[in-house]
Amino acid sequence: MKIFAVGMNYLQHNKELEGTLYKPEQPVIFTKADSALLKDRKPFFVPDFMGRIDYEAELVVRICRLGKSIPVKFAHRYYDAVTLGIDFTARELQVKLRAAGQPWELCKGFDGSAAIGEWVDKEKFLDIQNLRFHLDINGSTVQEGCTSDMLFKVDELIAYISKFFTLKTGDILYTGTPAGVGPVHIDDKLQGWLEERKVLEMNCK
């Protein structure tokens, strides 16, 4: 199983990080180790030695068939379910790595950094590219987004990634986070929603 993730895929998030409404020329793709996957409502253990850890809520899609060099027009055939995920990010470390021009794996791919909720058949939703989602912490909404605001749509991401990697059944793709990211703390309770469906619930320890 491979875990793919996308950075810089919402304008307002790019502004909160970069100070400007910036669109990359191509999707910004990175990967996470398989030990990053956190599911089944298991708690997230905050790694205090890494400094500030931010939540980044985003739509996650599940690959359902083998594919390589997939055309955009056929990409919808290659995923069958979606959920809400959290791309936990060691923000202070990320700033240092980016300033040094170094890769993101340490700040993005550490153990437990890829939380996912319960999968929902994509056919349960009218349009994956017009899907609202939000993250609550301790009962208050902290981040909201809509997939219509993606700079690179799901099918475009799948087509692009498949140029470089063979996609296999069970691979997952984090599609980027909107604005509103912030820190998590020990004892926080996180709940994630796709439209009116609560698909994610977990605690920080």
PDB file of C-alpha atoms in Angstrom:
ATOM      1  CA  MET A   1       0.000   0.000   0.000  1.00  0.00           C
ATOM      2  CA  LYS A   2       1.207   3.457  -0.914  1.00  0.00           C
ATOM      3  CA  ILE A   3       0.081   6.711   0.690  1.00  0.00           C
ATOM      4  CA  PHE A   4       0.172   9.695  -1.650  1.00  0.00           C
ATOM      5  CA  ALA A   5      -0.516  13.242  -0.538  1.00  0.00           C
ATOM      6  CA  VAL A   6      -0.862  16.616  -2.207  1.00  0.00           C
ATOM      7  CA  GLY A   7       0.455  19.934  -0.972  1.00  0.00           C
ATOM      8  CA  MET A   8      -0.581  23.445  -2.004  1.00  0.00           C
ATOM      9  CA  ASN A   9      -3.923  22.405  -3.536  1.00  0.00           C
ATOM     10  CA  TYR A  10      -6.157  25.180  -2.123  1.00  0.00           C
ATOM     11  CA  LEU A  11      -5.465  28.870  -2.793  1.00  0.00           C
ATOM     12  CA  GLN A  12      -6.435  30.153   0.648  1.00  0.00           C
ATOM     13  CA  HIS A  13      -4.265  27.554   2.389  1.00  0.00           C
ATOM     14  CA  ASN A  14      -1.353  28.558   0.176  1.00  0.00           C
ATOM     15  CA  LYS A  15      -1.919  32.152   1.246  1.00  0.00           C
ATOM     16  CA  GLU A  16      -1.882  31.278   4.952  1.00  0.00           C
ATOM     17  CA  LEU A  17       1.432  29.465   4.462  1.00  0.00           C
ATOM     18  CA  GLU A  18       3.069  31.598   1.784  1.00  0.00           C
ATOM     19  CA  GLY A  19       1.335  34.957   2.188  1.00  0.00           C
ATOM     20  CA  THR A  20       0.124  34.917  -1.407  1.00  0.00           C
ATOM     21  CA  LEU A  21      -2.571  33.290  -3.569  1.00  0.00           C
ATOM     22  CA  TYR A  22      -0.246  30.875  -5.323  1.00  0.00           C
ATOM     23  CA  LYS A  23      -0.991  28.008  -7.713  1.00  0.00           C
ATOM     24  CA  PRO A  24       1.836  25.560  -8.479  1.00  0.00           C
ATOM     25  CA  GLU A  25       2.493  24.756 -12.122  1.00  0.00           C
ATOM     26  CA  GLN A  26       2.100  21.042 -11.364  1.00  0.00           C
ATOM     27  CA  PRO A  27       0.618  19.182  -8.387  1.00  0.00           C
ATOM     28  CA  VAL A  28       2.934  19.036  -5.381  1.00  0.00           C
ATOM     29  CA  ILE A  29       3.129  15.331  -4.539  1.00  0.00           C
ATOM     30  CA  PHE A  30       4.727  13.666  -1.541  1.00  0.00           C
ATOM     31  CA  THR A  31       4.418  10.254   0.095  1.00  0.00           C
ATOM     32  CA  LYS A  32       4.021   8.922   3.612  1.00  0.00           C
ATOM     33  CA  ALA A  33       5.405   5.709   5.072  1.00  0.00           C
ATOM     34  CA  ASP A  34       2.908   2.881   5.576  1.00  0.00           C
ATOM     35  CA  SER A  35       3.470   3.214   9.346  1.00  0.00           C
ATOM     36  CA  ALA A  36       1.931   6.696   9.085  1.00  0.00           C
ATOM     37  CA  LEU A  37      -1.536   5.201   8.567  1.00  0.00           C
ATOM     38  CA  LEU A  38      -3.822   5.656  11.588  1.00  0.00           C
ATOM     39  CA  LYS A  39      -7.311   4.134  11.370  1.00  0.00           C
ATOM     40  CA  ASP A  40     -10.134   2.466  13.303  1.00  0.00           C
ATOM     41  CA  ARG A  41     -10.437   5.391  15.727  1.00  0.00           C
ATOM     42  CA  LYS A  42      -7.042   4.716  17.222  1.00  0.00           C
ATOM     43  CA  PRO A  43      -5.593   7.681  19.139  1.00  0.00           C
ATOM     44  CA  PHE A  44      -2.936  10.002  17.777  1.00  0.00           C
ATOM     45  CA  PHE A  45       0.027  10.188  20.118  1.00  0.00           C
ATOM     46  CA  VAL A  46       1.376  13.732  19.848  1.00  0.00           C
ATOM     47  CA  PRO A  47       5.167  13.519  19.316  1.00  0.00           C
ATOM     48  CA  ASP A  48       6.234  16.278  21.698  1.00  0.00           C
ATOM     49  CA  PHE A  49       9.871  16.198  20.534  1.00  0.00           C
ATOM     50  CA  MET A  50       8.798  17.460  17.084  1.00  0.00           C
ATOM     51  CA  GLY A  51       7.385  20.803  18.209  1.00  0.00           C
ATOM     52  CA  ARG A  52       4.027  22.112  17.010  1.00  0.00           C
ATOM     53  CA  ILE A  53       1.861  19.487  15.287  1.00  0.00           C
ATOM     54  CA  ASP A  54      -0.906  20.852  13.040  1.00  0.00           C
ATOM     55  CA  TYR A  55      -4.069  19.174  11.788  1.00  0.00           C
ATOM     56  CA  GLU A  56      -4.780  19.365   8.060  1.00  0.00           C
ATOM     57  CA  ALA A  57      -8.214  17.935   7.214  1.00  0.00           C
ATOM     58  CA  GLU A  58      -8.728  16.743   3.654  1.00  0.00           C
ATOM     59  CA  LEU A  59     -10.653  14.460   1.361  1.00  0.00           C
ATOM     60  CA  VAL A  60      -9.016  11.054   0.957  1.00  0.00           C
ATOM     61  CA  VAL A  61      -9.769   8.669  -1.916  1.00  0.00           C
ATOM     62  CA  ARG A  62      -9.179   4.918  -2.138  1.00  0.00           C
ATOM     63  CA  ILE A  63      -7.694   3.385  -5.268  1.00  0.00           C
ATOM     64  CA  CYS A  64      -9.614   0.290  -6.390  1.00  0.00           C
ATOM     65  CA  ARG A  65      -7.743  -1.059  -9.423  1.00  0.00           C
ATOM     66  CA  LEU A  66      -4.339  -1.333 -11.019  1.00  0.00           C
ATOM     67  CA  GLY A  67      -3.406   1.555 -13.270  1.00  0.00           C
ATOM     68  CA  LYS A  68      -0.480   3.289 -14.964  1.00  0.00           C
ATOM     69  CA  SER A  69      -0.471   6.451 -17.109  1.00  0.00           C
ATOM     70  CA  ILE A  70      -4.215   6.858 -16.630  1.00  0.00           C
ATOM     71  CA  PRO A  71      -5.965   9.453 -18.833  1.00  0.00           C
ATOM     72  CA  VAL A  72      -7.926  12.079 -16.905  1.00  0.00           C
ATOM     73  CA  LYS A  73     -11.175  11.048 -18.609  1.00  0.00           C
ATOM     74  CA  PHE A  74     -10.847   7.504 -17.215  1.00  0.00           C
ATOM     75  CA  ALA A  75      -9.460   8.385 -13.767  1.00  0.00           C
ATOM     76  CA  HIS A  76     -12.885   8.187 -12.086  1.00  0.00           C
ATOM     77  CA  ARG A  77     -12.836   4.430 -12.671  1.00  0.00           C
ATOM     78  CA  TYR A  78      -9.811   3.984 -10.431  1.00  0.00           C
ATOM     79  CA  TYR A  79     -11.246   4.959  -7.039  1.00  0.00           C
ATOM     80  CA  ASP A  80     -14.331   3.656  -5.311  1.00  0.00           C
ATOM     81  CA  ALA A  81     -14.563   5.288  -1.877  1.00  0.00           C
ATOM     82  CA  VAL A  82     -13.765   8.486  -0.016  1.00  0.00           C
ATOM     83  CA  THR A  83     -13.351   9.615   3.565  1.00  0.00           C
ATOM     84  CA  LEU A  84     -11.983  12.481   5.613  1.00  0.00           C
ATOM     85  CA  GLY A  85      -8.377  12.243   6.642  1.00  0.00           C
ATOM     86  CA  ILE A  86      -5.975  14.298   8.707  1.00  0.00           C
ATOM     87  CA  ASP A  87      -2.480  14.960   7.414  1.00  0.00           C
ATOM     88  CA  PHE A  88      -0.722  15.687  10.700  1.00  0.00           C
ATOM     89  CA  THR A  89       2.214  18.011  10.078  1.00  0.00           C
ATOM     90  CA  ALA A  90       5.176  18.999  12.234  1.00  0.00           C
ATOM     91  CA  ARG A  91       4.910  22.647  11.258  1.00  0.00           C
ATOM     92  CA  GLU A  92       8.088  24.075  12.769  1.00  0.00           C
ATOM     93  CA  LEU A  93      10.124  21.244  11.280  1.00  0.00           C
ATOM     94  CA  GLN A  94       8.441  21.783   7.913  1.00  0.00           C
ATOM     95  CA  VAL A  95       9.473  25.436   7.921  1.00  0.00           C
ATOM     96  CA  LYS A  96      13.096  24.448   8.578  1.00  0.00           C
ATOM     97  CA  LEU A  97      13.094  21.752   5.908  1.00  0.00           C
ATOM     98  CA  ARG A  98      11.541  24.021   3.281  1.00  0.00           C
ATOM     99  CA  ALA A  99      14.006  26.809   4.056  1.00  0.00           C
ATOM    100  CA  ALA A 100      16.855  24.351   3.511  1.00  0.00           C
ATOM    101  CA  GLY A 101      15.304  22.961   0.328  1.00  0.00           C
ATOM    102  CA  GLN A 102      15.012  19.509   1.890  1.00  0.00           C
ATOM    103  CA  PRO A 103      12.278  16.850   1.483  1.00  0.00           C
ATOM    104  CA  TRP A 104       9.144  16.798   3.663  1.00  0.00           C
ATOM    105  CA  GLU A 105       9.142  13.154   4.818  1.00  0.00           C
ATOM    106  CA  LEU A 106      10.261  13.864   8.386  1.00  0.00           C
ATOM    107  CA  CYS A 107       7.559  16.485   9.001  1.00  0.00           C
ATOM    108  CA  LYS A 108       4.795  14.764   7.037  1.00  0.00           C
ATOM    109  CA  GLY A 109       5.403  11.024   7.005  1.00  0.00           C
ATOM    110  CA  PHE A 110       6.132  10.142  10.621  1.00  0.00           C
ATOM    111  CA  ASP A 111       4.274   7.349  12.448  1.00  0.00           C
ATOM    112  CA  GLY A 112       0.560   8.070  12.879  1.00  0.00           C
ATOM    113  CA  SER A 113       0.591  11.166  10.679  1.00  0.00           C
ATOM    114  CA  ALA A 114      -1.996   9.837   8.193  1.00  0.00           C
ATOM    115  CA  ALA A 115      -5.289   9.484  10.051  1.00  0.00           C
ATOM    116  CA  ILE A 116      -8.336   8.289   8.109  1.00  0.00           C
ATOM    117  CA  GLY A 117     -12.002   7.903   8.900  1.00  0.00           C
ATOM    118  CA  GLU A 118     -14.508   5.328   7.706  1.00  0.00           C
ATOM    119  CA  TRP A 119     -14.737   4.778   3.969  1.00  0.00           C
ATOM    120  CA  VAL A 120     -17.920   5.784   2.144  1.00  0.00           C
ATOM    121  CA  ASP A 121     -18.796   4.521  -1.330  1.00  0.00           C
ATOM    122  CA  LYS A 122     -18.271   7.461  -3.675  1.00  0.00           C
ATOM    123  CA  GLU A 123     -21.658   6.748  -5.267  1.00  0.00           C
ATOM    124  CA  LYS A 124     -23.287   7.958  -2.029  1.00  0.00           C
ATOM    125  CA  PHE A 125     -22.371  11.494  -3.077  1.00  0.00           C
ATOM    126  CA  LEU A 126     -23.704  13.385  -6.078  1.00  0.00           C
ATOM    127  CA  ASP A 127     -20.381  14.958  -7.013  1.00  0.00           C
ATOM    128  CA  ILE A 128     -16.977  14.279  -5.466  1.00  0.00           C
ATOM    129  CA  GLN A 129     -15.840  17.676  -6.766  1.00  0.00           C
ATOM    130  CA  ASN A 130     -18.570  19.527  -4.898  1.00  0.00           C
ATOM    131  CA  LEU A 131     -18.247  17.945  -1.491  1.00  0.00           C
ATOM    132  CA  ARG A 132     -18.208  19.939   1.743  1.00  0.00           C
ATOM    133  CA  PHE A 133     -16.233  18.724   4.715  1.00  0.00           C
ATOM    134  CA  HIS A 134     -15.251  20.005   8.134  1.00  0.00           C
ATOM    135  CA  LEU A 135     -13.209  19.132  11.191  1.00  0.00           C
ATOM    136  CA  ASP A 136     -14.337  19.721  14.774  1.00  0.00           C
ATOM    137  CA  ILE A 137     -12.053  19.767  17.813  1.00  0.00           C
ATOM    138  CA  ASN A 138     -13.665  19.478  21.238  1.00  0.00           C
ATOM    139  CA  GLY A 139     -17.066  20.222  19.722  1.00  0.00           C
ATOM    140  CA  SER A 140     -16.115  23.375  17.792  1.00  0.00           C
ATOM    141  CA  THR A 141     -15.554  23.571  14.036  1.00  0.00           C
ATOM    142  CA  VAL A 142     -11.939  24.550  13.322  1.00  0.00           C
ATOM    143  CA  GLN A 143     -11.638  23.894   9.586  1.00  0.00           C
ATOM    144  CA  GLU A 144     -14.067  23.824   6.667  1.00  0.00           C
ATOM    145  CA  GLY A 145     -13.586  23.195   2.983  1.00  0.00           C
ATOM    146  CA  CYS A 146     -15.201  22.237  -0.300  1.00  0.00           C
ATOM    147  CA  THR A 147     -13.614  20.066  -2.943  1.00  0.00           C
ATOM    148  CA  SER A 148     -14.839  22.470  -5.641  1.00  0.00           C
ATOM    149  CA  ASP A 149     -11.999  24.764  -4.501  1.00  0.00           C
ATOM    150  CA  MET A 150      -9.235  22.291  -5.354  1.00  0.00           C
ATOM    151  CA  LEU A 151      -6.639  23.695  -7.736  1.00  0.00           C
ATOM    152  CA  PHE A 152      -6.075  20.204  -9.168  1.00  0.00           C
ATOM    153  CA  LYS A 153      -9.162  17.976  -9.166  1.00  0.00           C
ATOM    154  CA  VAL A 154      -9.178  14.361  -7.985  1.00  0.00           C
ATOM    155  CA  ASP A 155      -9.142  12.908 -11.502  1.00  0.00           C
ATOM    156  CA  GLU A 156      -6.298  15.219 -12.520  1.00  0.00           C
ATOM    157  CA  LEU A 157      -4.278  14.156  -9.486  1.00  0.00           C
ATOM    158  CA  ILE A 158      -4.758  10.470 -10.231  1.00  0.00           C
ATOM    159  CA  ALA A 159      -3.759  10.946 -13.863  1.00  0.00           C
ATOM    160  CA  TYR A 160      -0.673  12.935 -12.871  1.00  0.00           C
ATOM    161  CA  ILE A 161       0.535  10.561 -10.138  1.00  0.00           C
ATOM    162  CA  SER A 162       0.018   7.528 -12.369  1.00  0.00           C
ATOM    163  CA  LYS A 163       2.602   8.889 -14.802  1.00  0.00           C
ATOM    164  CA  PHE A 164       5.267   8.234 -12.184  1.00  0.00           C
ATOM    165  CA  PHE A 165       3.840   5.441 -10.011  1.00  0.00           C
ATOM    166  CA  THR A 166       1.784   2.361 -10.801  1.00  0.00           C
ATOM    167  CA  LEU A 167      -1.377   2.693  -8.744  1.00  0.00           C
ATOM    168  CA  LYS A 168      -2.549  -0.457  -6.984  1.00  0.00           C
ATOM    169  CA  THR A 169      -5.719  -1.534  -5.208  1.00  0.00           C
ATOM    170  CA  GLY A 170      -5.653  -0.206  -1.659  1.00  0.00           C
ATOM    171  CA  ASP A 171      -3.403   2.797  -2.312  1.00  0.00           C
ATOM    172  CA  ILE A 172      -4.787   6.009  -0.838  1.00  0.00           C
ATOM    173  CA  LEU A 173      -4.569   9.637  -1.835  1.00  0.00           C
ATOM    174  CA  TYR A 174      -4.812  12.688   0.414  1.00  0.00           C
ATOM    175  CA  THR A 175      -5.978  15.485  -1.870  1.00  0.00           C
ATOM    176  CA  GLY A 176      -4.834  18.609  -0.010  1.00  0.00           C
ATOM    177  CA  THR A 177      -6.130  20.817   2.770  1.00  0.00           C
ATOM    178  CA  PRO A 178      -8.023  24.123   2.708  1.00  0.00           C
ATOM    179  CA  ALA A 179      -7.229  27.113   4.904  1.00  0.00           C
ATOM    180  CA  GLY A 180      -7.726  26.939   8.655  1.00  0.00           C
ATOM    181  CA  VAL A 181      -4.994  24.573   9.807  1.00  0.00           C
ATOM    182  CA  GLY A 182      -3.892  24.763  13.426  1.00  0.00           C
ATOM    183  CA  PRO A 183      -2.247  22.888  16.293  1.00  0.00           C
ATOM    184  CA  VAL A 184      -3.501  19.824  18.144  1.00  0.00           C
ATOM    185  CA  HIS A 185      -2.926  19.147  21.819  1.00  0.00           C
ATOM    186  CA  ILE A 186      -3.050  16.214  24.201  1.00  0.00           C
ATOM    187  CA  ASP A 187      -6.661  15.374  25.191  1.00  0.00           C
ATOM    188  CA  ASP A 188      -8.163  16.983  22.069  1.00  0.00           C
ATOM    189  CA  LYS A 189     -11.128  15.103  20.583  1.00  0.00           C
ATOM    190  CA  LEU A 190     -11.319  15.251  16.782  1.00  0.00           C
ATOM    191  CA  GLN A 191     -14.398  14.601  14.654  1.00  0.00           C
ATOM    192  CA  GLY A 192     -14.505  14.818  10.866  1.00  0.00           C
ATOM    193  CA  TRP A 193     -17.483  15.173   8.538  1.00  0.00           C
ATOM    194  CA  LEU A 194     -18.224  14.687   4.844  1.00  0.00           C
ATOM    195  CA  GLU A 195     -21.392  16.656   4.205  1.00  0.00           C
ATOM    196  CA  GLU A 196     -23.708  15.392   6.980  1.00  0.00           C
ATOM    197  CA  ARG A 197     -21.847  12.135   7.577  1.00  0.00           C
ATOM    198  CA  LYS A 198     -19.509  11.850  10.550  1.00  0.00           C
ATOM    199  CA  VAL A 199     -16.757   9.604   9.251  1.00  0.00           C
ATOM    200  CA  LEU A 200     -13.854  10.291  11.625  1.00  0.00           C
ATOM    201  CA  GLU A 201     -13.586  10.307  15.406  1.00  0.00           C
ATOM    202  CA  MET A 202     -10.366  10.081  17.398  1.00  0.00           C
ATOM    203  CA  ASN A 203      -8.492  11.439  20.407  1.00  0.00           C
ATOM    204  CA  CYS A 204      -5.053  12.926  20.889  1.00  0.00           C
ATOM    205  CA  LYS A 205      -2.875  11.540  23.650  1.00  0.00           C
TER     206      LYS A 205
END
